[in-house]
């Protein structure tokens, strides 16, 4: 069955970067099972900016975690570029996350002892990119997110919006194909949120990175190529 699905995905011609096929995720808790996602079937097309919109608790983070191979589905299959993520070893998954995916969260989680430049260098250091290349790419990214003049500043000398821009630059360090953004404007005021939204749109195009962005903010969904709505773990019909 799984093999047949893979063949279909390849023969289809279009190129989804991520495919969810009848994906269900249930968390077992002391209070009983929590059905976070139910029968999700969804293709994220390569190059698109797709917003996942839904209220708190609807399953957005769970969906992104599955796309980012941070968790497994209870049933169904998640494919990344035709590869069933459940078939990868832990090592292969780690490599995939490091080289092909970038993550941006509501809290930017920068290393507080490091400058903006060195925060952006970190994922490249983990990927064993030579030092000079790390610096060149980090400077290029700081320019892209309009923070070239803040490269030596540690996070506590940056505003929330600036920290999020550093976090976005860090997520792009290893030129990922897929950027997973989980409520990236959730901690920002409206005006700053708008600059982050515009930045993600711009990077989607200039860096040729597919963006999968979870949000309850409709302005963010507005700039996306497409948005899908999730309520109580189920995709709503458009
Ligand atoms: N690790 C977990 N254990 C138990 N329940 C969880 C866990 N993660 C998420 N949930 C539950 O799954 C549902 C979806 O959560 P989540 O994906 O975080 O939603 P959203 O990101 O849309 O707010 C919620 O009911 C949440 O409480
Ligand atoms: Mg969430």
Short mmCIF file of C-alpha atoms and ligand atoms in Angstrom, two decimals:
data_model
loop_
_atom_site.label_atom_id
_atom_site.label_comp_id
_atom_site.label_asym_id
_atom_site.label_seq_id
_atom_site.Cartn_x
_atom_site.Cartn_y
_atom_site.Cartn_z
CA UNK A 1 0.00 0.00 0.00
CA UNK A 2 2.75 2.39 1.00
CA UNK A 3 4.75 1.45 -2.10
CA UNK A 4 1.73 2.12 -4.29
CA UNK A 5 1.34 5.56 -2.73
CA UNK A 6 4.96 6.36 -3.40
CA UNK A 7 4.64 5.37 -7.05
CA UNK A 8 1.56 7.56 -7.40
CA UNK A 9 3.42 10.50 -5.88
CA UNK A 10 6.29 10.11 -8.32
CA UNK A 11 4.11 9.55 -11.38
CA UNK A 12 1.91 12.51 -10.63
CA UNK A 13 4.35 14.92 -12.25
CA UNK A 14 3.70 17.75 -9.79
CA UNK A 15 6.21 17.87 -7.01
CA UNK A 16 4.88 18.12 -3.50
CA UNK A 17 7.72 18.66 -1.08
CA UNK A 18 5.62 17.30 1.79
CA UNK A 19 2.64 14.98 1.52
CA UNK A 20 0.40 13.91 4.36
CA UNK A 21 -1.55 10.81 3.43
CA UNK A 22 -4.43 9.97 5.77
CA UNK A 23 -2.43 11.07 8.79
CA UNK A 24 -3.77 10.67 12.30
CA UNK A 25 -1.97 11.63 15.49
CA UNK A 26 -3.28 10.57 18.86
CA UNK A 27 -1.55 11.41 22.13
CA UNK A 28 -2.12 8.98 24.95
CA UNK A 29 -2.53 10.91 28.19
CA UNK A 30 -3.57 9.99 31.71
CA UNK A 31 -6.96 11.52 30.98
CA UNK A 32 -7.31 9.34 27.89
CA UNK A 33 -6.43 9.71 24.20
CA UNK A 34 -6.18 13.20 22.62
CA UNK A 35 -6.94 13.16 18.91
CA UNK A 36 -4.64 15.97 17.73
CA UNK A 37 -4.95 15.18 14.00
CA UNK A 38 -7.52 13.08 12.21
CA UNK A 39 -7.25 11.77 8.65
CA UNK A 40 -5.19 14.62 7.24
CA UNK A 41 -4.43 14.37 3.53
CA UNK A 42 -2.55 17.37 2.20
CA UNK A 43 0.18 18.18 -0.32
CA UNK A 44 2.55 21.08 0.22
CA UNK A 45 3.81 22.02 -3.24
CA UNK A 46 7.45 22.81 -3.76
CA UNK A 47 8.01 26.57 -3.76
CA UNK A 48 4.66 27.58 -2.34
CA UNK A 49 3.86 29.55 0.78
CA UNK A 50 1.13 27.63 2.55
CA UNK A 51 -0.54 28.93 5.68
CA UNK A 52 -2.11 26.52 8.17
CA UNK A 53 -4.78 28.53 9.92
CA UNK A 54 -6.68 27.45 12.99
CA UNK A 55 -7.50 28.29 16.58
CA UNK A 56 -5.32 27.33 19.51
CA UNK A 57 -5.33 23.57 20.12
CA UNK A 58 -6.49 22.72 16.59
CA UNK A 59 -3.38 20.68 15.72
CA UNK A 60 -1.14 23.17 13.85
CA UNK A 61 2.03 22.51 15.84
CA UNK A 62 1.45 18.76 15.68
CA UNK A 63 1.16 19.00 11.89
CA UNK A 64 4.39 21.01 11.58
CA UNK A 65 6.20 18.61 13.92
CA UNK A 66 5.23 15.70 11.68
CA UNK A 67 6.40 17.58 8.55
CA UNK A 68 9.67 18.36 10.30
CA UNK A 69 10.21 14.73 11.39
CA UNK A 70 10.14 15.83 15.01
CA UNK A 71 7.37 13.31 15.70
CA UNK A 72 5.72 10.27 14.09
CA UNK A 73 2.09 9.88 13.02
CA UNK A 74 -0.03 7.32 14.85
CA UNK A 75 -1.26 6.14 11.46
CA UNK A 76 -0.95 7.28 7.88
CA UNK A 77 2.21 8.45 6.16
CA UNK A 78 4.19 11.67 5.87
CA UNK A 79 6.41 11.92 2.80
CA UNK A 80 9.22 14.41 2.35
CA UNK A 81 10.14 14.61 -1.34
CA UNK A 82 8.63 11.18 -1.86
CA UNK A 83 10.47 9.63 1.08
CA UNK A 84 8.39 8.10 3.87
CA UNK A 85 9.78 9.84 6.96
CA UNK A 86 8.95 6.81 9.14
CA UNK A 87 11.42 4.72 7.13
CA UNK A 88 14.40 6.96 7.93
CA UNK A 89 16.88 6.11 10.67
CA UNK A 90 17.38 8.66 13.44
CA UNK A 91 20.65 9.64 11.83
CA UNK A 92 19.04 10.18 8.41
CA UNK A 93 16.27 12.22 10.03
CA UNK A 94 18.78 14.41 11.83
CA UNK A 95 20.65 14.99 8.57
CA UNK A 96 17.41 15.82 6.78
CA UNK A 97 16.42 18.33 9.45
CA UNK A 98 19.87 19.89 9.40
CA UNK A 99 20.24 20.27 5.64
CA UNK A 100 16.75 20.42 4.16
CA UNK A 101 14.61 22.09 6.81
CA UNK A 102 14.61 25.30 8.77
CA UNK A 103 12.52 25.93 11.87
CA UNK A 104 11.10 29.20 13.19
CA UNK A 105 9.07 29.29 16.39
CA UNK A 106 6.96 31.77 18.31
CA UNK A 107 9.81 32.19 20.79
CA UNK A 108 13.02 32.75 18.91
CA UNK A 109 15.31 30.72 21.21
CA UNK A 110 18.55 32.46 20.31
CA UNK A 111 21.67 31.60 22.30
CA UNK A 112 21.99 34.58 24.60
CA UNK A 113 25.78 34.45 24.93
CA UNK A 114 26.28 34.66 21.15
CA UNK A 115 26.12 37.62 18.77
CA UNK A 116 23.54 37.74 15.99
CA UNK A 117 26.24 36.66 13.53
CA UNK A 118 27.33 33.69 15.66
CA UNK A 119 23.75 32.59 16.27
CA UNK A 120 23.30 32.37 12.51
CA UNK A 121 26.60 30.50 12.16
CA UNK A 122 25.58 27.79 14.64
CA UNK A 123 23.61 25.49 12.28
CA UNK A 124 26.44 25.78 9.76
CA UNK A 125 28.97 24.83 12.42
CA UNK A 126 26.86 21.75 13.24
CA UNK A 127 26.82 20.94 9.52
CA UNK A 128 30.64 21.30 9.46
CA UNK A 129 30.64 24.17 6.99
CA UNK A 130 34.13 25.76 6.86
CA UNK A 131 34.44 28.82 9.11
CA UNK A 132 34.99 31.41 6.40
CA UNK A 133 31.94 30.13 4.49
CA UNK A 134 29.89 30.34 7.69
CA UNK A 135 30.82 33.97 8.13
CA UNK A 136 30.16 34.88 4.49
CA UNK A 137 26.73 33.23 4.52
CA UNK A 138 25.81 34.71 7.92
CA UNK A 139 26.70 38.22 6.74
CA UNK A 140 24.67 37.67 3.55
CA UNK A 141 21.69 36.52 5.63
CA UNK A 142 21.99 39.46 8.03
CA UNK A 143 21.76 41.74 5.00
CA UNK A 144 18.74 39.83 3.71
CA UNK A 145 16.90 40.34 7.00
CA UNK A 146 18.10 43.95 7.15
CA UNK A 147 20.25 43.60 10.27
CA UNK A 148 23.75 44.02 8.86
CA UNK A 149 24.41 46.79 11.38
CA UNK A 150 23.50 44.54 14.33
CA UNK A 151 25.78 41.61 13.60
CA UNK A 152 27.79 41.87 16.83
CA UNK A 153 24.80 42.41 19.10
CA UNK A 154 23.72 39.65 21.48
CA UNK A 155 19.97 38.88 21.66
CA UNK A 156 19.37 41.05 24.75
CA UNK A 157 20.44 44.09 22.74
CA UNK A 158 17.90 43.37 20.02
CA UNK A 159 14.16 44.03 19.91
CA UNK A 160 11.70 41.13 19.63
CA UNK A 161 11.24 41.71 15.91
CA UNK A 162 15.00 41.89 15.38
CA UNK A 163 15.49 38.65 17.32
CA UNK A 164 12.88 36.95 15.18
CA UNK A 165 14.68 38.18 12.06
CA UNK A 166 17.91 36.64 13.38
CA UNK A 167 16.00 33.41 14.08
CA UNK A 168 14.68 33.42 10.50
CA UNK A 169 18.19 34.03 9.15
CA UNK A 170 19.45 31.16 11.34
CA UNK A 171 16.72 28.87 9.98
CA UNK A 172 17.89 29.64 6.44
CA UNK A 173 21.61 29.18 7.17
CA UNK A 174 21.98 25.80 5.50
CA UNK A 175 19.75 26.76 2.52
CA UNK A 176 16.81 24.53 3.46
CA UNK A 177 14.16 23.55 0.94
CA UNK A 178 11.43 23.83 3.56
CA UNK A 179 10.88 26.48 6.21
CA UNK A 180 8.53 25.45 9.00
CA UNK A 181 7.25 28.49 10.85
CA UNK A 182 5.09 27.96 13.93
CA UNK A 183 3.19 31.14 14.83
CA UNK A 184 6.25 33.26 13.96
CA UNK A 185 4.48 36.52 14.78
CA UNK A 186 2.75 35.30 17.92
CA UNK A 187 4.93 37.37 20.27
CA UNK A 188 5.13 40.52 18.19
CA UNK A 189 3.11 43.72 17.97
CA UNK A 190 1.07 44.23 14.83
CA UNK A 191 3.49 46.48 12.97
CA UNK A 192 6.51 44.27 13.67
CA UNK A 193 4.45 41.21 12.77
CA UNK A 194 3.76 42.77 9.38
CA UNK A 195 7.49 43.21 8.66
CA UNK A 196 8.10 39.56 9.57
CA UNK A 197 5.24 38.46 7.32
CA UNK A 198 6.62 40.51 4.44
CA UNK A 199 10.09 39.14 5.09
CA UNK A 200 8.87 35.52 4.96
CA UNK A 201 7.10 36.25 1.69
CA UNK A 202 10.22 37.86 0.23
CA UNK A 203 12.48 34.98 1.35
CA UNK A 204 10.05 32.43 -0.03
CA UNK A 205 10.70 33.98 -3.42
CA UNK A 206 14.34 35.09 -3.31
CA UNK A 207 15.69 32.09 -1.40
CA UNK A 208 13.39 29.70 -3.23
CA UNK A 209 12.29 28.08 0.00
CA UNK A 210 8.90 26.46 0.52
CA UNK A 211 7.17 28.00 3.54
CA UNK A 212 4.73 26.09 5.72
CA UNK A 213 3.46 28.52 8.30
CA UNK A 214 1.06 27.86 11.17
CA UNK A 215 -0.90 30.88 12.32
CA UNK A 216 -4.11 32.07 13.87
CA UNK A 217 -3.39 35.49 12.34
CA UNK A 218 -5.40 36.10 9.20
CA UNK A 219 -3.08 38.86 7.92
CA UNK A 220 -0.36 36.27 7.75
CA UNK A 221 -2.62 33.90 5.88
CA UNK A 222 -3.45 36.73 3.46
CA UNK A 223 0.03 36.97 1.97
CA UNK A 224 0.30 33.19 1.52
CA UNK A 225 -0.23 31.55 -1.88
CA UNK A 226 -2.78 29.30 -0.25
CA UNK A 227 -4.20 28.69 3.17
CA UNK A 228 -5.90 25.68 4.67
CA UNK A 229 -7.98 25.71 7.80
CA UNK A 230 -7.73 23.16 10.55
CA UNK A 231 -10.29 22.78 13.33
CA UNK A 232 -10.12 20.14 16.04
CA UNK A 233 -7.52 18.18 14.11
CA UNK A 234 -9.44 18.07 10.84
CA UNK A 235 -8.89 19.98 7.62
CA UNK A 236 -11.92 22.05 6.71
CA UNK A 237 -13.27 21.84 3.18
CA UNK A 238 -12.46 24.99 1.21
N1 LIG B 1 2.68 15.97 23.65
C1 LIG B 1 1.36 16.05 23.79
N2 LIG B 1 0.70 15.25 24.67
C2 LIG B 1 -0.64 15.30 24.80
N3 LIG B 1 -1.44 16.12 24.11
C3 LIG B 1 -0.85 16.95 23.22
C4 LIG B 1 0.57 16.95 23.02
N4 LIG B 1 0.85 17.88 22.06
C5 LIG B 1 -0.32 18.41 21.69
N5 LIG B 1 -1.33 17.87 22.38
C6 LIG B 1 -2.77 18.17 22.21
O1 LIG B 1 -3.08 18.05 20.85
C7 LIG B 1 -3.98 19.07 20.42
C8 LIG B 1 -3.36 19.88 19.31
O2 LIG B 1 -2.27 20.61 19.84
P1 LIG B 1 -1.34 21.56 18.98
O3 LIG B 1 -0.90 20.81 17.78
O4 LIG B 1 -0.28 22.08 19.87
O5 LIG B 1 -2.36 22.72 18.53
P2 LIG B 1 -2.07 24.21 18.03
O6 LIG B 1 -0.63 24.29 17.64
O7 LIG B 1 -3.02 24.42 16.90
O8 LIG B 1 -2.38 25.11 19.19
C9 LIG B 1 -4.30 19.87 21.68
O9 LIG B 1 -5.50 19.36 22.23
C10 LIG B 1 -3.13 19.61 22.58
O10 LIG B 1 -3.48 19.73 23.92
MG1 LIG B 2 0.85 25.58 18.28
#
